[in-house]
Short mmCIF file of C-alpha atoms and ligand atoms in Angstrom, two decimals:
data_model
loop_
_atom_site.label_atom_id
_atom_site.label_comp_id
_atom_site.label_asym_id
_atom_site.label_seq_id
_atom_site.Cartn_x
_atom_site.Cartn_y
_atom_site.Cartn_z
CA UNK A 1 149.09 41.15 -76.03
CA UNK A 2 146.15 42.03 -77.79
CA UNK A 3 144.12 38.92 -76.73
CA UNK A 4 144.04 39.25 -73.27
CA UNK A 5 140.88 40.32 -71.48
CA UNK A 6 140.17 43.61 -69.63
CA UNK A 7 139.52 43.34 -66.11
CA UNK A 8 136.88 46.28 -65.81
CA UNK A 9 134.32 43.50 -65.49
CA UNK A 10 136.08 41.24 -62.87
CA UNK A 11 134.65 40.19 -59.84
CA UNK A 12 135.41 38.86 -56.83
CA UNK A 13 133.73 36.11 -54.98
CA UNK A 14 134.48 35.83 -51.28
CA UNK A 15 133.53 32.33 -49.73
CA UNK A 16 133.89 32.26 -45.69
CA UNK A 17 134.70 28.98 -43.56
CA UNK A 18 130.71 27.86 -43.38
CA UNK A 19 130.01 27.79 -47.00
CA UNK A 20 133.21 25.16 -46.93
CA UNK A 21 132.50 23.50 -43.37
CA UNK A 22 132.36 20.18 -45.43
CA UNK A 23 133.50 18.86 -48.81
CA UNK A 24 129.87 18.13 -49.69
CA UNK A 25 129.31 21.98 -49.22
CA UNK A 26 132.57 23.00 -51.26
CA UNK A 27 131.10 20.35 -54.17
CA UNK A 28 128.11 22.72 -54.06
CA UNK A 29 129.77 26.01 -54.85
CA UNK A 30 130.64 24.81 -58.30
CA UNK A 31 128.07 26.16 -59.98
CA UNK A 32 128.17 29.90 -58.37
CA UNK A 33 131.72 29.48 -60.16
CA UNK A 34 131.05 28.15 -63.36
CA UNK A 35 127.71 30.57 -63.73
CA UNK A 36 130.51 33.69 -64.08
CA UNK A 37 131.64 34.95 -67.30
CA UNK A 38 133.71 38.18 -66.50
CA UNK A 39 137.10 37.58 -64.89
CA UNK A 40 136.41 36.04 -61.17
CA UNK A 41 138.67 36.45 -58.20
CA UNK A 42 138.11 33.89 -55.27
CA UNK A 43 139.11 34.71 -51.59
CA UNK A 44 138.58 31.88 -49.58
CA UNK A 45 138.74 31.68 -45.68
CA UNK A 46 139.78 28.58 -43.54
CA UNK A 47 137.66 25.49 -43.90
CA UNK A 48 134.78 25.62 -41.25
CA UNK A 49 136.21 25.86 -37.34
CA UNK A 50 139.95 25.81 -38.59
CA UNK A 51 141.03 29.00 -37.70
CA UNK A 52 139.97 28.47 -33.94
CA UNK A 53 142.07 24.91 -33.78
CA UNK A 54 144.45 26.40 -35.11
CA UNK A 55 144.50 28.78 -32.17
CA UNK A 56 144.13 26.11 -30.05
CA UNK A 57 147.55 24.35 -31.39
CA UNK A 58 149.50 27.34 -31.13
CA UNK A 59 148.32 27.43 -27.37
CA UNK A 60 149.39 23.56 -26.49
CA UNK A 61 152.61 24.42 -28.11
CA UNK A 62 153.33 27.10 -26.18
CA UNK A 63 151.76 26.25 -22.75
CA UNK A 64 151.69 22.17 -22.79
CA UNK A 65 155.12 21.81 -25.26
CA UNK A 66 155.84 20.31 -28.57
CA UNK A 67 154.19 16.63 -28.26
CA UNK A 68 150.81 17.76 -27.66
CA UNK A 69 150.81 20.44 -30.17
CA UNK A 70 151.66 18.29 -32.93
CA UNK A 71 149.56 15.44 -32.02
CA UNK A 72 146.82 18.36 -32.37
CA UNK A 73 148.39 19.30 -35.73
CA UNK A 74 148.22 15.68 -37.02
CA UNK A 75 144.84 15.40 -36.78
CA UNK A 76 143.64 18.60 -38.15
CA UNK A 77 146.10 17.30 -41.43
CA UNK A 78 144.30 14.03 -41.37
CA UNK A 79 140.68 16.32 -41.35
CA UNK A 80 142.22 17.87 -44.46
CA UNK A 81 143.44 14.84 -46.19
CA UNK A 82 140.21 13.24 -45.28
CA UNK A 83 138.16 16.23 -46.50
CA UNK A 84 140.19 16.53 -50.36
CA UNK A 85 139.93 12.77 -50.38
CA UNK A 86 136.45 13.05 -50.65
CA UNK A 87 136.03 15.97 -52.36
CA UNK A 88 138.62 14.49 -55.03
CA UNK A 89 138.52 10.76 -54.68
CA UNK A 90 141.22 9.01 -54.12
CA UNK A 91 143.45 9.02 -57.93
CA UNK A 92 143.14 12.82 -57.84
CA UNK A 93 143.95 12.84 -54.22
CA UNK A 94 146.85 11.16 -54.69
CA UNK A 95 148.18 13.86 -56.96
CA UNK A 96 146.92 16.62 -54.90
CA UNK A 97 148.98 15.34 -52.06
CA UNK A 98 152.21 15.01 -53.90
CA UNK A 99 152.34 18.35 -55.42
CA UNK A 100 150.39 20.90 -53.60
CA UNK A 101 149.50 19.57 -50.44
CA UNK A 102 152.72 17.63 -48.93
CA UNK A 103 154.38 21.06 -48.64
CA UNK A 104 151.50 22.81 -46.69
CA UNK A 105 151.13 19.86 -44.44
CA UNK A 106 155.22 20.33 -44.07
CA UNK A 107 154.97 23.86 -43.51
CA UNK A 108 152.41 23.60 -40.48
CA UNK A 109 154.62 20.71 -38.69
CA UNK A 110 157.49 23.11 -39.18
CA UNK A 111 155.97 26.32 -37.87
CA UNK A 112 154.16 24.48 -34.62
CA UNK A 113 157.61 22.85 -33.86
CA UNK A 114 159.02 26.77 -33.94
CA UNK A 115 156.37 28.42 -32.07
CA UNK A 116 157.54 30.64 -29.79
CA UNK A 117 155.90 32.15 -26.33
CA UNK A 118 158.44 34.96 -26.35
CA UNK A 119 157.27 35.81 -29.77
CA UNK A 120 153.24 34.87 -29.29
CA UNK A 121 151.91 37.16 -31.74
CA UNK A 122 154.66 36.52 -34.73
CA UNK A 123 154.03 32.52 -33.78
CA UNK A 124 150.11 32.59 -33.84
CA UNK A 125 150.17 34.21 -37.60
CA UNK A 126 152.64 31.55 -38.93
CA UNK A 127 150.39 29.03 -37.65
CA UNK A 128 146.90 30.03 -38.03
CA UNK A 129 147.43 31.32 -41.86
CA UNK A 130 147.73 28.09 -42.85
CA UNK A 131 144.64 26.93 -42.06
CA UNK A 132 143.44 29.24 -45.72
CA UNK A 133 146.29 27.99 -47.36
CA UNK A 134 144.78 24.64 -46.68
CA UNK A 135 140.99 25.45 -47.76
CA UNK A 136 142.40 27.17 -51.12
CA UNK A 137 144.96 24.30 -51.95
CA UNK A 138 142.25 22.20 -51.91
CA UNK A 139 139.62 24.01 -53.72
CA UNK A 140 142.31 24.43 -56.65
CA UNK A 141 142.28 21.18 -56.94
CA UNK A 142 139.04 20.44 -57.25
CA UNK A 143 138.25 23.35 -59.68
CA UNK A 144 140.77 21.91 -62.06
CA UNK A 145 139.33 18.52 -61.60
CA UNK A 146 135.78 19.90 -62.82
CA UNK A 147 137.80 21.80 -65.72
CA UNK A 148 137.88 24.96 -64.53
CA UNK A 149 140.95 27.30 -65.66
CA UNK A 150 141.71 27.97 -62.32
CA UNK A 151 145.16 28.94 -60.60
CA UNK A 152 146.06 29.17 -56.73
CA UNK A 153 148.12 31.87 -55.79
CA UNK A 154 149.78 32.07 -51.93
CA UNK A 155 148.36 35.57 -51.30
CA UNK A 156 151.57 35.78 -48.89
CA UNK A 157 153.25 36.80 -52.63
CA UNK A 158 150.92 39.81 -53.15
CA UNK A 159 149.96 41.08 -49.56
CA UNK A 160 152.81 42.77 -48.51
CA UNK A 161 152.33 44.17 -44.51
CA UNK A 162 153.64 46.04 -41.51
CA UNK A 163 154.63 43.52 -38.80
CA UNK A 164 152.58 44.24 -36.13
CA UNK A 165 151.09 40.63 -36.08
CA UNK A 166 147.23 39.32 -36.40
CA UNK A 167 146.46 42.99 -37.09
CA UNK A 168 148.61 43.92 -39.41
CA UNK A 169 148.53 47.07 -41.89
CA UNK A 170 148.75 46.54 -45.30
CA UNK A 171 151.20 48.05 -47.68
CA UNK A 172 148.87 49.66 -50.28
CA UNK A 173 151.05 50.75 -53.04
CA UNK A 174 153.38 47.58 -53.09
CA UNK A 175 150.74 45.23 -52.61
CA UNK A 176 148.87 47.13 -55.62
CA UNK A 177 151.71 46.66 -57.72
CA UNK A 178 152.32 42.88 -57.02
CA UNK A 179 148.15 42.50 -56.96
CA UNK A 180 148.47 43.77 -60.66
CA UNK A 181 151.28 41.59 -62.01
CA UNK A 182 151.00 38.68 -60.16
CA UNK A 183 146.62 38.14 -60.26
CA UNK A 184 145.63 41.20 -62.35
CA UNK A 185 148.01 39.45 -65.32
CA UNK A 186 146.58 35.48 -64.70
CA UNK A 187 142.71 36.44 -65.04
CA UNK A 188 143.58 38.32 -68.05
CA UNK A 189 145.03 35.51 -69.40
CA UNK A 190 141.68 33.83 -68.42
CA UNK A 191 142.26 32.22 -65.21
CA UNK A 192 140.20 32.01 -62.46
CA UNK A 193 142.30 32.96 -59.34
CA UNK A 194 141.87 31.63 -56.17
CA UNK A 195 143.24 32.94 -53.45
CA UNK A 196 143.27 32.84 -49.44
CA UNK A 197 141.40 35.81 -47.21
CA UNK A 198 142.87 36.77 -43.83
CA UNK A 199 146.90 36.57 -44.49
CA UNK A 200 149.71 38.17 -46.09
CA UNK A 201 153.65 38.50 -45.49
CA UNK A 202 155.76 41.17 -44.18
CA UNK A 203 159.00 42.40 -45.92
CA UNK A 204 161.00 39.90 -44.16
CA UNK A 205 159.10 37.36 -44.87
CA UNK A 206 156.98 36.61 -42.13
CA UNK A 207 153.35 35.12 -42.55
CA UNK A 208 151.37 37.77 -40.64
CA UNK A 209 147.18 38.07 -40.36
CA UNK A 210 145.06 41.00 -40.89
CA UNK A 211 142.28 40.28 -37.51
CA UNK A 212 139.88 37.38 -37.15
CA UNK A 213 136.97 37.26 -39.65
CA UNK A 214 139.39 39.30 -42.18
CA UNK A 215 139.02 37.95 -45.29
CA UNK A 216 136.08 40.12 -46.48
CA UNK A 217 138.89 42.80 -45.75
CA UNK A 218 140.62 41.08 -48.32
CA UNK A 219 138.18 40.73 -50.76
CA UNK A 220 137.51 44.65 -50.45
CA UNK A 221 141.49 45.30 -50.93
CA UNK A 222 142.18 43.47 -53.78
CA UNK A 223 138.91 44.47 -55.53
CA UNK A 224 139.77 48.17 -55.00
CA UNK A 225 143.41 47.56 -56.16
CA UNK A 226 142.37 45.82 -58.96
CA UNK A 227 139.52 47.91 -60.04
CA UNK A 228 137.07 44.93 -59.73
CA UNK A 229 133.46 46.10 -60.74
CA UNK A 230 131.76 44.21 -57.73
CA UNK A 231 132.46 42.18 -54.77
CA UNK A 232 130.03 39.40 -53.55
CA UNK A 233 130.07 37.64 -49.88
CA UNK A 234 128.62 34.37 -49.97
CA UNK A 235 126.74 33.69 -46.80
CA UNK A 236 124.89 31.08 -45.35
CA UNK A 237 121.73 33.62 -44.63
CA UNK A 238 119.43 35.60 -47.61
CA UNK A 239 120.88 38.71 -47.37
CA UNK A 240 121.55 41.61 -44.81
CA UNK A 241 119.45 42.08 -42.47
CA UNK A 242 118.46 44.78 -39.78
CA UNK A 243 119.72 42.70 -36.84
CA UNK A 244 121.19 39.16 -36.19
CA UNK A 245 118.48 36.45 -36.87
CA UNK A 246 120.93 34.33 -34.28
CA UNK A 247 120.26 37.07 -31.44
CA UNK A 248 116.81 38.51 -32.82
CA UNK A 249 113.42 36.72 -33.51
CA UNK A 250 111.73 39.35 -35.92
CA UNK A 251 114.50 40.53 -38.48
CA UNK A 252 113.58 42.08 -41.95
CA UNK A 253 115.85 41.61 -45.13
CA UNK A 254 117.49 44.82 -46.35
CA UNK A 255 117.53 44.72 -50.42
CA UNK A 256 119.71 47.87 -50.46
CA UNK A 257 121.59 49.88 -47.76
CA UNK A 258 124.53 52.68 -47.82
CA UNK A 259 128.37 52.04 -47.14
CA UNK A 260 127.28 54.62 -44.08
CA UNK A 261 124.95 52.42 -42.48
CA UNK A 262 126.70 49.22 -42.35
CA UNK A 263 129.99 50.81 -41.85
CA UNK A 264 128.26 51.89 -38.33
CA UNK A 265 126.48 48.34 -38.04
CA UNK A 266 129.73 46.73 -38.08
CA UNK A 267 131.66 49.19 -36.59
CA UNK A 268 129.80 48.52 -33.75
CA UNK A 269 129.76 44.57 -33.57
CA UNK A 270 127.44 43.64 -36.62
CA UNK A 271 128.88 40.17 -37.54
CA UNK A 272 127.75 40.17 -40.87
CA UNK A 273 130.51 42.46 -42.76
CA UNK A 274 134.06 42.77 -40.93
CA UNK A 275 134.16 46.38 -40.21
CA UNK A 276 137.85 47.41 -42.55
CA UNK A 277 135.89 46.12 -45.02
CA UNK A 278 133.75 49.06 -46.23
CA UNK A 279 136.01 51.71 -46.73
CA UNK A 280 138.29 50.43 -49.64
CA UNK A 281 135.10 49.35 -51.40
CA UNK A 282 133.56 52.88 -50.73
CA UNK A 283 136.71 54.81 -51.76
CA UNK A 284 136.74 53.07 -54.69
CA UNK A 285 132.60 52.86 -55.35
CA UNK A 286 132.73 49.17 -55.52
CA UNK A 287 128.90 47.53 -54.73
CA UNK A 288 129.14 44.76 -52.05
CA UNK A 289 126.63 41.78 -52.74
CA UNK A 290 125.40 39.58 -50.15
CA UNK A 291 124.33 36.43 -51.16
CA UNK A 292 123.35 33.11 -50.05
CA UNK A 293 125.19 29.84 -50.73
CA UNK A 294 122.96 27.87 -50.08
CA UNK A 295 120.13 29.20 -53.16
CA UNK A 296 122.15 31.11 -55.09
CA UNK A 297 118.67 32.08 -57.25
CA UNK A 298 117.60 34.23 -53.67
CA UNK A 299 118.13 38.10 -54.65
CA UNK A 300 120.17 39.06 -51.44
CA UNK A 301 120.98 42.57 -50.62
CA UNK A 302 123.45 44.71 -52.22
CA UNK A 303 125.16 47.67 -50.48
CA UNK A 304 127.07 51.19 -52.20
CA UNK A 305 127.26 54.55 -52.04
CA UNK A 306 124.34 56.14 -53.96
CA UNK A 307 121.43 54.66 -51.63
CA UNK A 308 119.15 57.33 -52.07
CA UNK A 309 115.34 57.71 -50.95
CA UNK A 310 114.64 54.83 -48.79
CA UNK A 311 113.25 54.82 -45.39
CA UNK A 312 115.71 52.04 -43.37
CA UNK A 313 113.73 50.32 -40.44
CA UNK A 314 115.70 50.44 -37.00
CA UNK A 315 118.61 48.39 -37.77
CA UNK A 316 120.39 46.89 -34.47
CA UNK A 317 123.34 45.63 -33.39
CA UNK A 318 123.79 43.94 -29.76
CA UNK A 319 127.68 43.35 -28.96
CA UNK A 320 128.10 41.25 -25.96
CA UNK A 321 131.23 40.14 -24.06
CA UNK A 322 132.14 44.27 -22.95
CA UNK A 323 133.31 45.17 -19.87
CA UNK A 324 132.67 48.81 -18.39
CA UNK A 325 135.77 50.30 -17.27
CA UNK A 326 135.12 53.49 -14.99
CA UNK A 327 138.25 55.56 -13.54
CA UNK A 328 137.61 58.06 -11.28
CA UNK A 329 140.38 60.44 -10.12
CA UNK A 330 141.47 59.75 -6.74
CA UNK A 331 141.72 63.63 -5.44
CA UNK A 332 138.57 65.26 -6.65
CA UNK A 333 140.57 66.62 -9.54
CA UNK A 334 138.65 67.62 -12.77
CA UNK A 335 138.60 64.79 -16.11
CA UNK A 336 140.00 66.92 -18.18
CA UNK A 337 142.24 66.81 -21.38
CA UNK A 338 145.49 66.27 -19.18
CA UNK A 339 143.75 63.39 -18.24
CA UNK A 340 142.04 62.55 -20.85
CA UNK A 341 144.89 61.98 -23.11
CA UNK A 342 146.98 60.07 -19.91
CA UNK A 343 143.79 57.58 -19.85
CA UNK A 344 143.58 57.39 -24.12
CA UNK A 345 147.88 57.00 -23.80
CA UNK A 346 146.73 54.06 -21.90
CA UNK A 347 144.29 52.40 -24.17
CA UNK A 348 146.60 53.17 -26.98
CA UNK A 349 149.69 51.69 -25.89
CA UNK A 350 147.99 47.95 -25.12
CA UNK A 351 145.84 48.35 -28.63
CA UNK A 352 142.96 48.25 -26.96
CA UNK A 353 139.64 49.00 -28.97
CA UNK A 354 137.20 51.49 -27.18
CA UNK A 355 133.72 50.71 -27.85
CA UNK A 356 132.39 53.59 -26.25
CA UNK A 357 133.04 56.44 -24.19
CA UNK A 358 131.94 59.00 -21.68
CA UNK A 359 133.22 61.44 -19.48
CA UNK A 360 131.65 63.45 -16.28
CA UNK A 361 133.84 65.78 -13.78
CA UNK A 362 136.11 63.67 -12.11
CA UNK A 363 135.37 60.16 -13.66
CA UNK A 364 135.38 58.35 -17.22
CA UNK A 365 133.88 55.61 -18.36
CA UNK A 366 135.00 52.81 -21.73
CA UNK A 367 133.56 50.05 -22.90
CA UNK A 368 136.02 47.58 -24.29
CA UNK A 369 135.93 43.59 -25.20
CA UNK A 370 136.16 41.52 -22.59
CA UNK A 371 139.40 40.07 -23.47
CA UNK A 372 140.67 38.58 -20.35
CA UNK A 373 144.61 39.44 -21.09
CA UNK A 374 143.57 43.47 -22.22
CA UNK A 375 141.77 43.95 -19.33
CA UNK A 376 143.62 43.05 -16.40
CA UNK A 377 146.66 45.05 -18.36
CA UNK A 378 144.64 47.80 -18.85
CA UNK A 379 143.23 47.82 -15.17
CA UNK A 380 146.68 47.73 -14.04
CA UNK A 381 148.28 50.27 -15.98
CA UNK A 382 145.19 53.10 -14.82
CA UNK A 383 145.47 51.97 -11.12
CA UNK A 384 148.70 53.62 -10.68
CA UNK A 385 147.16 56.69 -11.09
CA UNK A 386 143.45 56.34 -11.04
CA UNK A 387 140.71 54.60 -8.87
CA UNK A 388 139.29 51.80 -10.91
CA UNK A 389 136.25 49.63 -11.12
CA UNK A 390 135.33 47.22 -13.74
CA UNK A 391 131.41 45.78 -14.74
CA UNK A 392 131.89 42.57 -16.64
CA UNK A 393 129.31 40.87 -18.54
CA UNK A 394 127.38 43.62 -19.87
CA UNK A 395 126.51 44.76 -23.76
CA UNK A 396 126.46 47.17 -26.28
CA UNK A 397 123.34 48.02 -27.49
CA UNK A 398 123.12 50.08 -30.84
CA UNK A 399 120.02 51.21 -32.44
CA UNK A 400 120.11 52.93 -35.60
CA UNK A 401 116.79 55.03 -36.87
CA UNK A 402 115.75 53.74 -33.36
CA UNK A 403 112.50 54.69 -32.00
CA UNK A 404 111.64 55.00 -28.26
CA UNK A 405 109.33 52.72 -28.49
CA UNK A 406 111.50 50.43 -30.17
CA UNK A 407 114.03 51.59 -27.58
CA UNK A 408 111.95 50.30 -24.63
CA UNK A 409 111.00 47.19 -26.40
CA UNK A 410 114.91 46.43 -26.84
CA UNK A 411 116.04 47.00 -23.23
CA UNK A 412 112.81 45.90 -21.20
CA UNK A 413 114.03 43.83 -17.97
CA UNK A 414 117.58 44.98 -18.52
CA UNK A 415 119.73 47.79 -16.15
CA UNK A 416 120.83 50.65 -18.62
CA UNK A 417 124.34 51.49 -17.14
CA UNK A 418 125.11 54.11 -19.78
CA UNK A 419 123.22 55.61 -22.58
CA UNK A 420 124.38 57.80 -25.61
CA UNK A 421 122.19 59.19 -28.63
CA UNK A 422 122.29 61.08 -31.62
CA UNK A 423 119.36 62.15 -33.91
CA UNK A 424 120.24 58.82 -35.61
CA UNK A 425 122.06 56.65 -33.17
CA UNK A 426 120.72 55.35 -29.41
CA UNK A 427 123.49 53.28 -27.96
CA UNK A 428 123.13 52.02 -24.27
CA UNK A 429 125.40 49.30 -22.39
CA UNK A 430 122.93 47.49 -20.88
CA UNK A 431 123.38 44.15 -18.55
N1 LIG B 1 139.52 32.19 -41.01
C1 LIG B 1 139.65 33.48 -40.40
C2 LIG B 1 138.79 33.55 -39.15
O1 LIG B 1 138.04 32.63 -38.89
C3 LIG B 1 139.32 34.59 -41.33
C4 LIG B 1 137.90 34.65 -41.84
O2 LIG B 1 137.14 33.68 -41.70
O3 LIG B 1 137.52 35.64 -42.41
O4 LIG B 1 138.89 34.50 -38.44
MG1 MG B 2 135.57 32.59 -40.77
#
């Protein structure tokens, strides 16, 4: 087929649940569509909150039963039909409810009527995936509407994952193969593709998710699999920046900063990137833009792997909602590996995340999320063995090319419970 295009320009466009919080905002990313001329992927999350009702369905129908959950579902369908009626109008609405619609509206009822407390984490990811099904559906729609050669394809066809549910592990080689024949083949043929962030399918068919706030991960996967040449997030802020405007008064736009640095921004609780993100775009030396929806004509901030010669200021992450964990050993015995592993066994086996660590002679101390659930398990499981004690409501505090001055300026009229640093790295848990 000696027409069709090469994809070594392609790029992907990721567009995340603010940018589509209303159809007046989806309407406006038209032109950030039409302005590309290369092949364009689009990985879409859920439509504003959706993900979080969605949650919040699953939870009626398992806790309060099947009447309430579906009286919850209904009304997040009639958002959605209310939302692609106006983005459409009503003729085109008409036909985008017959066709592509009806059967994801079907699909929800069905999987909230199944849900399944004995099977909580297989239920939640049938029910909260549809809520980018949804978002995508519709912004098919109105992309062909405004004659653009677009074509939505159920990423639940390409992604092909473990099932350990809403964290699952992709399949790399299969889902590079399908990836290739399934969306590499339609934007060759000129298409743009348009698919949804966050999900995927395991082997048996199962709709599973990849962790809240997942579909840059997405974006970053298929790019790399597809040898994209760039991926952009569209954001509702002017680029990256050195800390969170939303937790920080004084923050400085970054124009250009390493895979390294963000990796450890968002590694440690830097909302702006999801932290799997990075490393399939850095294996594969793909640049990540940021950009803003909202002006596309604002330069925003691009990040890859040859950032050389430029002096970052201290960039800062604060992660709240950790809980200190310290376990002493109940007989004067020493912390060491024995123990060490028993404790990390521990962690390991209830998934738990460890923010941060330390150890002294006879005690050890984690930081995890305060995730109500993970905790008390947690707690429970060292107690047999260990003397615990838990400080709740307390943060992570991460300062990168920190200062001391800086340092003191960050943590004035807060205790320091535990401090850590490296020639590049100061990280405290502060309350
Ligand atoms: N919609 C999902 C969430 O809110 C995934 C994402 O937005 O990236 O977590
Ligand atoms: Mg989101």
């Amino acid at each position: 087929m000696g027409s069709t295009l090469s994809l070594h320009t392609m790029k992907v466009y990721k567009f995340g649940g603010a940018s589509i919080a209303t159809a007046e905002k989806m309407a406006a990313l038209l032109p950030i569509v039409t302005d590309v001329k290369e092949p364009l992927l689009i990985v879409m999350s859920a439509m504003g909150k959706t993900t979080n009702a969605l949650e919040k369905i699953l939870n009626l129908a398992i806790n309060e039963g099947a009447a309430p959950a579906m009286a919850a579902a209904e009304k997040l369908i009639e958002e959605h039909a209310a939302y692609a009626r106006t983005l459409l109008g009503e003729r085109d609405y008409e036909r985008a409810d017959t066709t592509v619609l009806a059967p994801l509206f079907a699909e929800l009822r069905e999987v909230v009527k199944s849900a399944n407390g004995n099977y909580y984490d297989r239920s939640y990811d049938q029910i909260v995936c549809m809520g980018e099904l949804l978002s995508t559906a519709i912004f098919n729609c109105y992309l062909q509407q405004q004659a653009v050669p677009s074509q939505w394809v159920d990423v639940r066809r390409v992604m092909r994952t473990d099932d350990n549910h809403r964290d699952a592990a992709i399949d790399w080689n299969y889902t590079k193969l399908d990836a290739e024949a399934i969306i590499g083949r339609k934007l060759k043929q000129g298409r743009v593709v348009v698919v949804q962030g966050f999900i995927g399918a395991t082997a048996d068919g199962y709709s599973v998710t990849l962790g809240r706030e997942g579909s840059d991960y997405t974006a970053a996967v298929l790019a790399a699999m597809l040898a994209a040449s760039s991926v952009t997030i569209w954001k509702d802020v002017d680029g990256f920046r050195n800390a969170d405007p939303k937790q920080f008064p004084d923050t400085v736009k970054i124009n250009e900063i390493s895979f390294t640095e963000v990796i450890e921004m968002a590694y440690y609780g830097a909302q702006i990137i999801h932290p799997k993100t990075i490393k399939p775009l850095h294996n594969h030396n793909i640049p990540l833009y940021v950009k803003c929806f909202l002006d596309k004509s604002l330069s925003g901030s691009v990040i890859r792997g040859d950032v050389s010669g430029i002096t970052y200021p201290p960039l800062i992450v604060l992660k709240d909602s950790q809980v200190l964990i310290q376990v002493t050993t109940r007989d004067f015995s020493f912390i060491t590996e024995d123990n060490l592993s028993r404790i990390y066994a521990v962690f390991h086996g209830l998934k738990i995340k460890v923010n941060m660590i330390q150890n002294a002679a006879i005690s050890f101390v984690a930081c995890i999320d305060n995730r109500e659930d993970k905790v008390k398990a947690v707690v429970a499981a060292l107690a047999k063995d260990y003397k615990v004690s838990l400080n709740e409501g307390v943060s992570i505090l991460t300062v990168r090319h920190y200062t001391p001055e800086i340092f003191f300026g960050l943590t004035k009229g807060r205790q320091i419970l535990l401090r850590q640093e490296t020639r590049k790295t100061l990280q405290a848990v502060i309350r």
